[in-house]
Protein backbone atom coordinates (compact mmCIF):
# COMPACT_ATOMS: atom_id res chain seq x y z
CA UNK A 1 0.00 0.00 0.00
CA UNK A 2 1.39 3.41 -0.93
CA UNK A 3 2.09 6.26 1.48
CA UNK A 4 -1.03 7.98 0.11
CA UNK A 5 -3.23 5.20 1.50
CA UNK A 6 -1.42 4.77 4.79
CA UNK A 7 -3.19 3.96 8.01
CA UNK A 8 -4.33 7.13 9.77
CA UNK A 9 -3.42 6.81 13.47
CA UNK A 10 -6.17 6.69 16.11
CA UNK A 11 -5.30 10.23 17.23
CA UNK A 12 -5.42 11.68 13.72
CA UNK A 13 -6.90 15.17 13.48
CA UNK A 14 -9.87 15.62 11.21
CA UNK A 15 -11.10 18.63 9.25
CA UNK A 16 -14.26 19.01 7.20
CA UNK A 17 -14.43 20.95 3.93
CA UNK A 18 -17.87 22.18 2.86
CA UNK A 19 -18.02 23.49 -0.72
CA UNK A 20 -20.87 26.03 -0.70
CA UNK A 21 -20.08 28.19 -3.72
CA UNK A 22 -22.88 26.93 -6.00
CA UNK A 23 -26.17 28.73 -6.64
CA UNK A 24 -28.55 25.76 -6.51
CA UNK A 25 -30.77 26.66 -9.46
CA UNK A 26 -33.14 23.73 -8.80
CA UNK A 27 -34.46 25.53 -5.74
CA UNK A 28 -35.34 28.51 -7.91
CA UNK A 29 -34.06 32.09 -8.06
CA UNK A 30 -32.71 34.00 -5.09
CA UNK A 31 -29.91 33.33 -2.66
CA UNK A 32 -27.43 30.50 -3.21
CA UNK A 33 -28.89 27.17 -2.08
CA UNK A 34 -26.54 26.86 0.90
CA UNK A 35 -27.77 30.18 2.28
CA UNK A 36 -31.49 29.34 2.06
CA UNK A 37 -33.25 29.25 5.41
CA UNK A 38 -34.29 25.97 6.97
CA UNK A 39 -36.39 26.46 10.09
CA UNK A 40 -35.16 30.06 10.14
CA UNK A 41 -31.47 29.09 9.96
CA UNK A 42 -29.39 28.94 6.75
CA UNK A 43 -28.85 25.38 5.48
CA UNK A 44 -25.12 26.01 5.54
CA UNK A 45 -25.19 26.66 9.28
CA UNK A 46 -27.04 23.37 9.80
CA UNK A 47 -24.39 21.58 7.69
CA UNK A 48 -21.52 23.20 9.62
CA UNK A 49 -23.12 22.21 12.92
CA UNK A 50 -23.56 18.65 11.64
CA UNK A 51 -19.81 18.37 10.99
CA UNK A 52 -18.85 20.10 14.25
CA UNK A 53 -21.14 17.75 16.19
CA UNK A 54 -18.43 15.11 15.82
CA UNK A 55 -15.84 15.48 18.56
CA UNK A 56 -13.25 14.20 16.09
CA UNK A 57 -13.67 17.27 13.84
CA UNK A 58 -11.37 20.07 14.99
CA UNK A 59 -11.76 22.39 11.97
CA UNK A 60 -14.54 23.17 9.47
CA UNK A 61 -13.57 25.01 6.27
CA UNK A 62 -16.47 26.59 4.40
CA UNK A 63 -15.76 27.37 0.74
CA UNK A 64 -18.00 30.32 -0.05
CA UNK A 65 -19.16 31.94 -3.31
CA UNK A 66 -16.13 33.87 -4.69
CA UNK A 67 -17.62 37.29 -3.94
CA UNK A 68 -19.55 36.19 -0.86
CA UNK A 69 -16.90 35.04 1.61
CA UNK A 70 -17.29 38.08 3.94
CA UNK A 71 -21.08 37.60 3.98
CA UNK A 72 -20.74 33.90 4.82
CA UNK A 73 -18.24 34.62 7.59
CA UNK A 74 -20.58 37.21 9.09
CA UNK A 75 -23.45 34.73 8.87
CA UNK A 76 -21.49 32.00 10.68
CA UNK A 77 -20.38 34.46 13.35
CA UNK A 78 -24.04 35.32 13.99
CA UNK A 79 -25.01 31.73 14.83
CA UNK A 80 -24.02 29.59 17.79
CA UNK A 81 -21.34 27.07 16.81
CA UNK A 82 -19.45 24.63 19.07
CA UNK A 83 -16.55 26.38 20.78
CA UNK A 84 -14.28 23.34 20.57
CA UNK A 85 -14.25 23.55 16.74
CA UNK A 86 -12.38 26.12 14.64
CA UNK A 87 -14.03 27.62 11.56
CA UNK A 88 -12.54 29.12 8.42
CA UNK A 89 -14.17 30.69 5.35
CA UNK A 90 -12.34 30.82 2.01
CA UNK A 91 -13.55 31.94 -1.44
CA UNK A 92 -14.41 29.16 -3.88
CA UNK A 93 -13.88 28.56 -7.58
CA UNK A 94 -15.91 28.10 -10.73
CA UNK A 95 -16.54 24.37 -10.16
CA UNK A 96 -17.16 22.17 -7.14
CA UNK A 97 -13.86 20.40 -7.79
CA UNK A 98 -11.99 23.69 -7.80
CA UNK A 99 -13.74 24.80 -4.61
CA UNK A 100 -12.78 21.61 -2.77
CA UNK A 101 -9.17 22.15 -3.91
CA UNK A 102 -9.22 25.67 -2.43
CA UNK A 103 -10.56 24.21 0.81
CA UNK A 104 -7.77 21.64 0.88
CA UNK A 105 -5.18 24.33 0.25
CA UNK A 106 -6.42 26.18 3.34
CA UNK A 107 -5.90 23.25 5.73
CA UNK A 108 -3.11 23.66 8.29
CA UNK A 109 -0.43 21.11 9.01
CA UNK A 110 -1.41 18.36 11.41
CA UNK A 111 -4.70 17.47 9.70
CA UNK A 112 -4.57 13.80 8.65
CA UNK A 113 -8.21 13.06 7.74
CA UNK A 114 -10.41 15.24 5.52
CA UNK A 115 -14.18 15.08 5.20
CA UNK A 116 -15.86 16.62 2.17
CA UNK A 117 -19.51 17.40 2.84
CA UNK A 118 -22.33 18.82 0.72
CA UNK A 119 -23.80 22.01 2.19
CA UNK A 120 -27.11 20.76 0.77
CA UNK A 121 -27.09 17.80 3.20
CA UNK A 122 -27.79 19.77 6.39
CA UNK A 123 -29.24 16.97 8.52
CA UNK A 124 -26.65 14.18 8.42
CA UNK A 125 -26.53 12.54 11.89
CA UNK A 126 -23.30 12.63 13.86
CA UNK A 127 -23.17 8.81 13.98
CA UNK A 128 -22.76 8.77 10.20
CA UNK A 129 -19.97 11.36 10.38
CA UNK A 130 -18.16 9.34 13.05
CA UNK A 131 -18.55 6.08 11.08
CA UNK A 132 -16.84 7.65 8.06
CA UNK A 133 -13.97 8.98 10.18
CA UNK A 134 -13.52 5.63 11.92
CA UNK A 135 -13.26 3.79 8.60
CA UNK A 136 -10.48 6.13 7.44
CA UNK A 137 -8.70 5.63 10.76
CA UNK A 138 -8.97 1.88 10.18
CA UNK A 139 -6.93 2.25 6.98
CA UNK A 140 -9.28 3.04 4.09
CA UNK A 141 -7.91 5.83 1.89
CA UNK A 142 -11.45 6.86 0.90
CA UNK A 143 -14.84 6.22 2.50
CA UNK A 144 -18.39 6.97 1.34
CA UNK A 145 -21.68 6.64 3.27
CA UNK A 146 -24.30 4.87 1.17
CA UNK A 147 -27.89 3.66 1.15
CA UNK A 148 -29.41 0.71 -0.76
CA UNK A 149 -31.67 1.71 -3.64
CA UNK A 150 -35.40 1.29 -3.17
CA UNK A 151 -36.19 1.64 -6.87
CA UNK A 152 -35.17 -0.47 -9.82
CA UNK A 153 -32.68 1.44 -11.98
CA UNK A 154 -32.67 1.51 -15.78
CA UNK A 155 -29.79 2.54 -18.00
CA UNK A 156 -31.13 4.45 -21.02
CA UNK A 157 -29.89 6.00 -24.22
CA UNK A 158 -30.46 9.72 -23.52
CA UNK A 159 -32.41 11.68 -26.11
CA UNK A 160 -31.54 15.20 -27.20
CA UNK A 161 -35.15 16.38 -26.83
CA UNK A 162 -36.32 16.66 -23.20
CA UNK A 163 -39.51 14.78 -22.42
CA UNK A 164 -39.31 12.35 -25.34
CA UNK A 165 -39.14 8.57 -24.78
CA UNK A 166 -35.68 7.11 -24.11
CA UNK A 167 -34.75 3.55 -25.11
CA UNK A 168 -33.77 1.29 -22.18
CA UNK A 169 -30.45 -0.42 -22.80
CA UNK A 170 -29.83 -2.27 -19.51
CA UNK A 171 -31.18 -3.01 -16.02
CA UNK A 172 -28.32 -3.06 -13.48
CA UNK A 173 -28.62 -5.50 -10.59
CA UNK A 174 -30.13 -3.41 -7.83
CA UNK A 175 -28.53 -5.45 -5.02
CA UNK A 176 -25.10 -4.23 -6.16
CA UNK A 177 -26.05 -0.55 -6.40
CA UNK A 178 -25.87 2.10 -3.68
CA UNK A 179 -26.85 5.77 -3.47
CA UNK A 180 -23.85 7.78 -2.26
CA UNK A 181 -24.13 10.48 0.40
CA UNK A 182 -21.69 12.75 2.24
CA UNK A 183 -19.55 13.38 4.17
CA UNK A 184 -16.99 11.43 2.21
CA UNK A 185 -13.81 10.81 4.18
CA UNK A 186 -10.20 10.64 3.01
CA UNK A 187 -6.66 10.22 4.08
CA UNK A 188 -5.45 13.77 3.46
CA UNK A 189 -2.46 12.85 1.29
CA UNK A 190 -4.67 10.66 -0.89
CA UNK A 191 -7.21 13.42 -1.52
CA UNK A 192 -4.51 16.00 -2.22
CA UNK A 193 -2.91 13.68 -4.77
CA UNK A 194 -6.27 13.02 -6.40
CA UNK A 195 -6.89 16.75 -6.86
CA UNK A 196 -3.40 17.21 -8.25
CA UNK A 197 -3.73 14.28 -10.66
CA UNK A 198 -7.34 13.93 -11.85
CA UNK A 199 -8.44 16.67 -14.23
CA UNK A 200 -11.79 15.20 -15.31
CA UNK A 201 -14.91 17.03 -14.15
CA UNK A 202 -16.24 14.48 -11.65
CA UNK A 203 -19.35 14.52 -9.47
CA UNK A 204 -17.69 13.46 -6.22
CA UNK A 205 -14.25 13.23 -4.68
CA UNK A 206 -14.34 9.47 -4.13
CA UNK A 207 -14.49 8.89 -7.88
CA UNK A 208 -11.26 10.87 -8.18
CA UNK A 209 -9.61 8.45 -5.75
CA UNK A 210 -11.02 5.55 -7.78
CA UNK A 211 -9.22 6.93 -10.83
CA UNK A 212 -5.96 6.70 -8.89
CA UNK A 213 -6.61 2.95 -8.58
CA UNK A 214 -7.00 3.13 -4.81
CA UNK A 215 -9.61 1.42 -2.66
CA UNK A 216 -12.86 3.18 -1.80
CA UNK A 217 -15.07 1.56 0.83
CA UNK A 218 -18.72 2.15 1.74
CA UNK A 219 -20.24 2.44 5.20
CA UNK A 220 -23.96 2.68 6.04
CA UNK A 221 -25.43 6.11 5.43
CA UNK A 222 -28.65 7.51 6.87
CA UNK A 223 -32.01 8.41 5.38
CA UNK A 224 -31.85 11.87 7.02
CA UNK A 225 -28.65 12.70 5.13
CA UNK A 226 -30.67 13.39 1.98
CA UNK A 227 -29.73 16.23 -0.36
CA UNK A 228 -31.96 19.30 -0.37
CA UNK A 229 -32.24 20.24 -4.03
CA UNK A 230 -35.96 20.79 -4.71
CA UNK A 231 -38.72 22.65 -2.87
CA UNK A 232 -40.25 19.35 -1.71
CA UNK A 233 -36.94 18.48 -0.04
CA UNK A 234 -37.25 21.65 2.05
CA UNK A 235 -40.65 20.47 3.30
CA UNK A 236 -39.17 17.10 4.29
CA UNK A 237 -36.19 18.75 6.00
CA UNK A 238 -38.50 21.00 8.03
CA UNK A 239 -40.44 17.91 9.11
CA UNK A 240 -37.23 16.15 10.22
CA UNK A 241 -36.19 19.20 12.26
CA UNK A 242 -39.65 19.44 13.84
CA UNK A 243 -39.47 15.78 14.87
CA UNK A 244 -35.98 16.25 16.31
CA UNK A 245 -37.13 19.23 18.36
CA UNK A 246 -40.09 17.24 19.68
CA UNK A 247 -37.94 14.20 20.52
CA UNK A 248 -34.78 15.67 21.97
CA UNK A 249 -34.92 19.44 21.87
CA UNK A 250 -32.59 19.70 18.87
mmCIF file of C-alpha atoms in Angstrom:
data_model
loop_
_atom_site.group_PDB
_atom_site.id
_atom_site.type_symbol
_atom_site.label_atom_id
_atom_site.label_comp_id
_atom_site.label_asym_id
_atom_site.label_seq_id
_atom_site.Cartn_x
_atom_site.Cartn_y
_atom_site.Cartn_z
ATOM 1 C CA UNK A 1 0.000 0.000 0.000
ATOM 2 C CA UNK A 2 1.393 3.415 -0.934
ATOM 3 C CA UNK A 3 2.088 6.262 1.484
ATOM 4 C CA UNK A 4 -1.029 7.985 0.111
ATOM 5 C CA UNK A 5 -3.226 5.202 1.499
ATOM 6 C CA UNK A 6 -1.420 4.768 4.789
ATOM 7 C CA UNK A 7 -3.193 3.963 8.012
ATOM 8 C CA UNK A 8 -4.326 7.132 9.769
ATOM 9 C CA UNK A 9 -3.425 6.814 13.468
ATOM 10 C CA UNK A 10 -6.174 6.690 16.109
ATOM 11 C CA UNK A 11 -5.304 10.235 17.233
ATOM 12 C CA UNK A 12 -5.422 11.677 13.720
ATOM 13 C CA UNK A 13 -6.898 15.171 13.485
ATOM 14 C CA UNK A 14 -9.873 15.623 11.213
ATOM 15 C CA UNK A 15 -11.095 18.632 9.249
ATOM 16 C CA UNK A 16 -14.262 19.012 7.202
ATOM 17 C CA UNK A 17 -14.426 20.948 3.925
ATOM 18 C CA UNK A 18 -17.873 22.176 2.864
ATOM 19 C CA UNK A 19 -18.022 23.494 -0.718
ATOM 20 C CA UNK A 20 -20.867 26.031 -0.704
ATOM 21 C CA UNK A 21 -20.084 28.187 -3.722
ATOM 22 C CA UNK A 22 -22.878 26.930 -6.003
ATOM 23 C CA UNK A 23 -26.167 28.729 -6.640
ATOM 24 C CA UNK A 24 -28.555 25.759 -6.512
ATOM 25 C CA UNK A 25 -30.768 26.655 -9.464
ATOM 26 C CA UNK A 26 -33.141 23.733 -8.804
ATOM 27 C CA UNK A 27 -34.455 25.532 -5.735
ATOM 28 C CA UNK A 28 -35.339 28.510 -7.912
ATOM 29 C CA UNK A 29 -34.058 32.092 -8.057
ATOM 30 C CA UNK A 30 -32.714 34.005 -5.093
ATOM 31 C CA UNK A 31 -29.911 33.333 -2.659
ATOM 32 C CA UNK A 32 -27.431 30.495 -3.214
ATOM 33 C CA UNK A 33 -28.890 27.173 -2.076
ATOM 34 C CA UNK A 34 -26.544 26.858 0.900
ATOM 35 C CA UNK A 35 -27.766 30.180 2.280
ATOM 36 C CA UNK A 36 -31.490 29.341 2.065
ATOM 37 C CA UNK A 37 -33.248 29.250 5.407
ATOM 38 C CA UNK A 38 -34.289 25.967 6.969
ATOM 39 C CA UNK A 39 -36.394 26.460 10.085
ATOM 40 C CA UNK A 40 -35.158 30.057 10.137
ATOM 41 C CA UNK A 41 -31.466 29.091 9.963
ATOM 42 C CA UNK A 42 -29.392 28.939 6.753
ATOM 43 C CA UNK A 43 -28.847 25.384 5.483
ATOM 44 C CA UNK A 44 -25.116 26.011 5.537
ATOM 45 C CA UNK A 45 -25.195 26.658 9.278
ATOM 46 C CA UNK A 46 -27.037 23.367 9.801
ATOM 47 C CA UNK A 47 -24.392 21.581 7.686
ATOM 48 C CA UNK A 48 -21.525 23.196 9.618
ATOM 49 C CA UNK A 49 -23.125 22.214 12.924
ATOM 50 C CA UNK A 50 -23.563 18.653 11.640
ATOM 51 C CA UNK A 51 -19.812 18.370 10.992
ATOM 52 C CA UNK A 52 -18.851 20.097 14.246
ATOM 53 C CA UNK A 53 -21.137 17.749 16.188
ATOM 54 C CA UNK A 54 -18.433 15.110 15.819
ATOM 55 C CA UNK A 55 -15.838 15.476 18.559
ATOM 56 C CA UNK A 56 -13.247 14.201 16.089
ATOM 57 C CA UNK A 57 -13.670 17.267 13.840
ATOM 58 C CA UNK A 58 -11.370 20.068 14.987
ATOM 59 C CA UNK A 59 -11.762 22.394 11.969
ATOM 60 C CA UNK A 60 -14.543 23.171 9.474
ATOM 61 C CA UNK A 61 -13.566 25.008 6.272
ATOM 62 C CA UNK A 62 -16.466 26.595 4.398
ATOM 63 C CA UNK A 63 -15.764 27.369 0.741
ATOM 64 C CA UNK A 64 -18.003 30.319 -0.055
ATOM 65 C CA UNK A 65 -19.161 31.938 -3.314
ATOM 66 C CA UNK A 66 -16.133 33.871 -4.694
ATOM 67 C CA UNK A 67 -17.624 37.289 -3.942
ATOM 68 C CA UNK A 68 -19.549 36.192 -0.862
ATOM 69 C CA UNK A 69 -16.899 35.037 1.610
ATOM 70 C CA UNK A 70 -17.292 38.076 3.936
ATOM 71 C CA UNK A 71 -21.083 37.603 3.976
ATOM 72 C CA UNK A 72 -20.744 33.901 4.816
ATOM 73 C CA UNK A 73 -18.241 34.618 7.591
ATOM 74 C CA UNK A 74 -20.583 37.214 9.089
ATOM 75 C CA UNK A 75 -23.449 34.730 8.874
ATOM 76 C CA UNK A 76 -21.494 32.000 10.677
ATOM 77 C CA UNK A 77 -20.377 34.463 13.350
ATOM 78 C CA UNK A 78 -24.037 35.317 13.989
ATOM 79 C CA UNK A 79 -25.009 31.726 14.829
ATOM 80 C CA UNK A 80 -24.016 29.591 17.790
ATOM 81 C CA UNK A 81 -21.344 27.074 16.815
ATOM 82 C CA UNK A 82 -19.452 24.629 19.071
ATOM 83 C CA UNK A 83 -16.546 26.383 20.782
ATOM 84 C CA UNK A 84 -14.284 23.335 20.566
ATOM 85 C CA UNK A 85 -14.246 23.549 16.744
ATOM 86 C CA UNK A 86 -12.382 26.115 14.635
ATOM 87 C CA UNK A 87 -14.032 27.620 11.562
ATOM 88 C CA UNK A 88 -12.542 29.119 8.422
ATOM 89 C CA UNK A 89 -14.175 30.687 5.352
ATOM 90 C CA UNK A 90 -12.342 30.820 2.011
ATOM 91 C CA UNK A 91 -13.547 31.943 -1.444
ATOM 92 C CA UNK A 92 -14.410 29.165 -3.883
ATOM 93 C CA UNK A 93 -13.883 28.560 -7.584
ATOM 94 C CA UNK A 94 -15.910 28.104 -10.733
ATOM 95 C CA UNK A 95 -16.544 24.373 -10.156
ATOM 96 C CA UNK A 96 -17.161 22.172 -7.143
ATOM 97 C CA UNK A 97 -13.863 20.395 -7.791
ATOM 98 C CA UNK A 98 -11.988 23.693 -7.797
ATOM 99 C CA UNK A 99 -13.740 24.802 -4.611
ATOM 100 C CA UNK A 100 -12.780 21.610 -2.774
ATOM 101 C CA UNK A 101 -9.175 22.149 -3.908
ATOM 102 C CA UNK A 102 -9.217 25.668 -2.429
ATOM 103 C CA UNK A 103 -10.564 24.212 0.812
ATOM 104 C CA UNK A 104 -7.770 21.636 0.876
ATOM 105 C CA UNK A 105 -5.183 24.333 0.251
ATOM 106 C CA UNK A 106 -6.424 26.179 3.344
ATOM 107 C CA UNK A 107 -5.904 23.247 5.729
ATOM 108 C CA UNK A 108 -3.108 23.661 8.286
ATOM 109 C CA UNK A 109 -0.426 21.108 9.007
ATOM 110 C CA UNK A 110 -1.414 18.357 11.406
ATOM 111 C CA UNK A 111 -4.701 17.470 9.697
ATOM 112 C CA UNK A 112 -4.566 13.800 8.655
ATOM 113 C CA UNK A 113 -8.207 13.063 7.738
ATOM 114 C CA UNK A 114 -10.413 15.239 5.522
ATOM 115 C CA UNK A 115 -14.176 15.080 5.204
ATOM 116 C CA UNK A 116 -15.860 16.619 2.166
ATOM 117 C CA UNK A 117 -19.511 17.398 2.840
ATOM 118 C CA UNK A 118 -22.333 18.821 0.725
ATOM 119 C CA UNK A 119 -23.798 22.007 2.187
ATOM 120 C CA UNK A 120 -27.107 20.763 0.770
ATOM 121 C CA UNK A 121 -27.087 17.801 3.203
ATOM 122 C CA UNK A 122 -27.789 19.766 6.388
ATOM 123 C CA UNK A 123 -29.244 16.974 8.524
ATOM 124 C CA UNK A 124 -26.648 14.179 8.418
ATOM 125 C CA UNK A 125 -26.528 12.544 11.887
ATOM 126 C CA UNK A 126 -23.299 12.630 13.860
ATOM 127 C CA UNK A 127 -23.168 8.811 13.982
ATOM 128 C CA UNK A 128 -22.755 8.774 10.199
ATOM 129 C CA UNK A 129 -19.966 11.364 10.384
ATOM 130 C CA UNK A 130 -18.165 9.343 13.052
ATOM 131 C CA UNK A 131 -18.552 6.084 11.080
ATOM 132 C CA UNK A 132 -16.835 7.652 8.058
ATOM 133 C CA UNK A 133 -13.966 8.985 10.178
ATOM 134 C CA UNK A 134 -13.518 5.634 11.917
ATOM 135 C CA UNK A 135 -13.264 3.790 8.597
ATOM 136 C CA UNK A 136 -10.483 6.132 7.440
ATOM 137 C CA UNK A 137 -8.704 5.634 10.763
ATOM 138 C CA UNK A 138 -8.967 1.881 10.177
ATOM 139 C CA UNK A 139 -6.934 2.248 6.985
ATOM 140 C CA UNK A 140 -9.281 3.039 4.094
ATOM 141 C CA UNK A 141 -7.908 5.833 1.888
ATOM 142 C CA UNK A 142 -11.446 6.862 0.898
ATOM 143 C CA UNK A 143 -14.843 6.216 2.499
ATOM 144 C CA UNK A 144 -18.394 6.971 1.338
ATOM 145 C CA UNK A 145 -21.678 6.636 3.275
ATOM 146 C CA UNK A 146 -24.299 4.874 1.175
ATOM 147 C CA UNK A 147 -27.890 3.656 1.153
ATOM 148 C CA UNK A 148 -29.409 0.713 -0.760
ATOM 149 C CA UNK A 149 -31.672 1.709 -3.641
ATOM 150 C CA UNK A 150 -35.401 1.294 -3.169
ATOM 151 C CA UNK A 151 -36.188 1.642 -6.872
ATOM 152 C CA UNK A 152 -35.167 -0.468 -9.820
ATOM 153 C CA UNK A 153 -32.676 1.442 -11.979
ATOM 154 C CA UNK A 154 -32.673 1.511 -15.780
ATOM 155 C CA UNK A 155 -29.793 2.545 -18.004
ATOM 156 C CA UNK A 156 -31.133 4.450 -21.015
ATOM 157 C CA UNK A 157 -29.890 5.998 -24.223
ATOM 158 C CA UNK A 158 -30.462 9.720 -23.520
ATOM 159 C CA UNK A 159 -32.409 11.682 -26.107
ATOM 160 C CA UNK A 160 -31.545 15.197 -27.204
ATOM 161 C CA UNK A 161 -35.147 16.384 -26.832
ATOM 162 C CA UNK A 162 -36.317 16.664 -23.201
ATOM 163 C CA UNK A 163 -39.505 14.783 -22.422
ATOM 164 C CA UNK A 164 -39.314 12.346 -25.340
ATOM 165 C CA UNK A 165 -39.140 8.570 -24.784
ATOM 166 C CA UNK A 166 -35.684 7.111 -24.113
ATOM 167 C CA UNK A 167 -34.752 3.547 -25.106
ATOM 168 C CA UNK A 168 -33.772 1.290 -22.184
ATOM 169 C CA UNK A 169 -30.446 -0.419 -22.802
ATOM 170 C CA UNK A 170 -29.826 -2.273 -19.511
ATOM 171 C CA UNK A 171 -31.181 -3.009 -16.021
ATOM 172 C CA UNK A 172 -28.323 -3.059 -13.485
ATOM 173 C CA UNK A 173 -28.624 -5.503 -10.591
ATOM 174 C CA UNK A 174 -30.129 -3.409 -7.826
ATOM 175 C CA UNK A 175 -28.534 -5.446 -5.018
ATOM 176 C CA UNK A 176 -25.098 -4.233 -6.156
ATOM 177 C CA UNK A 177 -26.051 -0.551 -6.395
ATOM 178 C CA UNK A 178 -25.872 2.103 -3.679
ATOM 179 C CA UNK A 179 -26.847 5.769 -3.468
ATOM 180 C CA UNK A 180 -23.847 7.782 -2.262
ATOM 181 C CA UNK A 181 -24.127 10.479 0.403
ATOM 182 C CA UNK A 182 -21.693 12.747 2.237
ATOM 183 C CA UNK A 183 -19.550 13.384 4.174
ATOM 184 C CA UNK A 184 -16.989 11.430 2.210
ATOM 185 C CA UNK A 185 -13.808 10.808 4.176
ATOM 186 C CA UNK A 186 -10.205 10.635 3.011
ATOM 187 C CA UNK A 187 -6.656 10.222 4.083
ATOM 188 C CA UNK A 188 -5.450 13.775 3.458
ATOM 189 C CA UNK A 189 -2.462 12.855 1.287
ATOM 190 C CA UNK A 190 -4.672 10.660 -0.889
ATOM 191 C CA UNK A 191 -7.210 13.421 -1.522
ATOM 192 C CA UNK A 192 -4.512 15.998 -2.223
ATOM 193 C CA UNK A 193 -2.907 13.678 -4.768
ATOM 194 C CA UNK A 194 -6.275 13.021 -6.395
ATOM 195 C CA UNK A 195 -6.885 16.745 -6.859
ATOM 196 C CA UNK A 196 -3.395 17.206 -8.252
ATOM 197 C CA UNK A 197 -3.734 14.276 -10.658
ATOM 198 C CA UNK A 198 -7.339 13.934 -11.849
ATOM 199 C CA UNK A 199 -8.436 16.671 -14.232
ATOM 200 C CA UNK A 200 -11.793 15.201 -15.311
ATOM 201 C CA UNK A 201 -14.907 17.034 -14.146
ATOM 202 C CA UNK A 202 -16.235 14.477 -11.647
ATOM 203 C CA UNK A 203 -19.346 14.523 -9.469
ATOM 204 C CA UNK A 204 -17.693 13.461 -6.222
ATOM 205 C CA UNK A 205 -14.253 13.228 -4.676
ATOM 206 C CA UNK A 206 -14.338 9.474 -4.127
ATOM 207 C CA UNK A 207 -14.490 8.886 -7.882
ATOM 208 C CA UNK A 208 -11.255 10.872 -8.179
ATOM 209 C CA UNK A 209 -9.607 8.449 -5.751
ATOM 210 C CA UNK A 210 -11.020 5.545 -7.779
ATOM 211 C CA UNK A 211 -9.224 6.933 -10.830
ATOM 212 C CA UNK A 212 -5.956 6.695 -8.893
ATOM 213 C CA UNK A 213 -6.608 2.952 -8.584
ATOM 214 C CA UNK A 214 -7.002 3.129 -4.813
ATOM 215 C CA UNK A 215 -9.612 1.419 -2.661
ATOM 216 C CA UNK A 216 -12.863 3.183 -1.803
ATOM 217 C CA UNK A 217 -15.069 1.558 0.833
ATOM 218 C CA UNK A 218 -18.717 2.148 1.736
ATOM 219 C CA UNK A 219 -20.242 2.443 5.202
ATOM 220 C CA UNK A 220 -23.957 2.677 6.036
ATOM 221 C CA UNK A 221 -25.435 6.113 5.428
ATOM 222 C CA UNK A 222 -28.647 7.512 6.871
ATOM 223 C CA UNK A 223 -32.013 8.411 5.382
ATOM 224 C CA UNK A 224 -31.847 11.870 7.018
ATOM 225 C CA UNK A 225 -28.652 12.697 5.132
ATOM 226 C CA UNK A 226 -30.672 13.393 1.979
ATOM 227 C CA UNK A 227 -29.732 16.225 -0.362
ATOM 228 C CA UNK A 228 -31.965 19.298 -0.367
ATOM 229 C CA UNK A 229 -32.244 20.238 -4.034
ATOM 230 C CA UNK A 230 -35.957 20.794 -4.710
ATOM 231 C CA UNK A 231 -38.723 22.654 -2.868
ATOM 232 C CA UNK A 232 -40.255 19.354 -1.714
ATOM 233 C CA UNK A 233 -36.939 18.482 -0.035
ATOM 234 C CA UNK A 234 -37.247 21.646 2.051
ATOM 235 C CA UNK A 235 -40.646 20.469 3.301
ATOM 236 C CA UNK A 236 -39.168 17.099 4.288
ATOM 237 C CA UNK A 237 -36.190 18.752 6.001
ATOM 238 C CA UNK A 238 -38.502 20.998 8.026
ATOM 239 C CA UNK A 239 -40.439 17.907 9.107
ATOM 240 C CA UNK A 240 -37.231 16.155 10.219
ATOM 241 C CA UNK A 241 -36.195 19.200 12.262
ATOM 242 C CA UNK A 242 -39.648 19.435 13.843
ATOM 243 C CA UNK A 243 -39.468 15.776 14.869
ATOM 244 C CA UNK A 244 -35.984 16.249 16.310
ATOM 245 C CA UNK A 245 -37.130 19.229 18.359
ATOM 246 C CA UNK A 246 -40.089 17.240 19.677
ATOM 247 C CA UNK A 247 -37.945 14.201 20.522
ATOM 248 C CA UNK A 248 -34.776 15.667 21.974
ATOM 249 C CA UNK A 249 -34.923 19.436 21.869
ATOM 250 C CA UNK A 250 -32.588 19.704 18.869
#
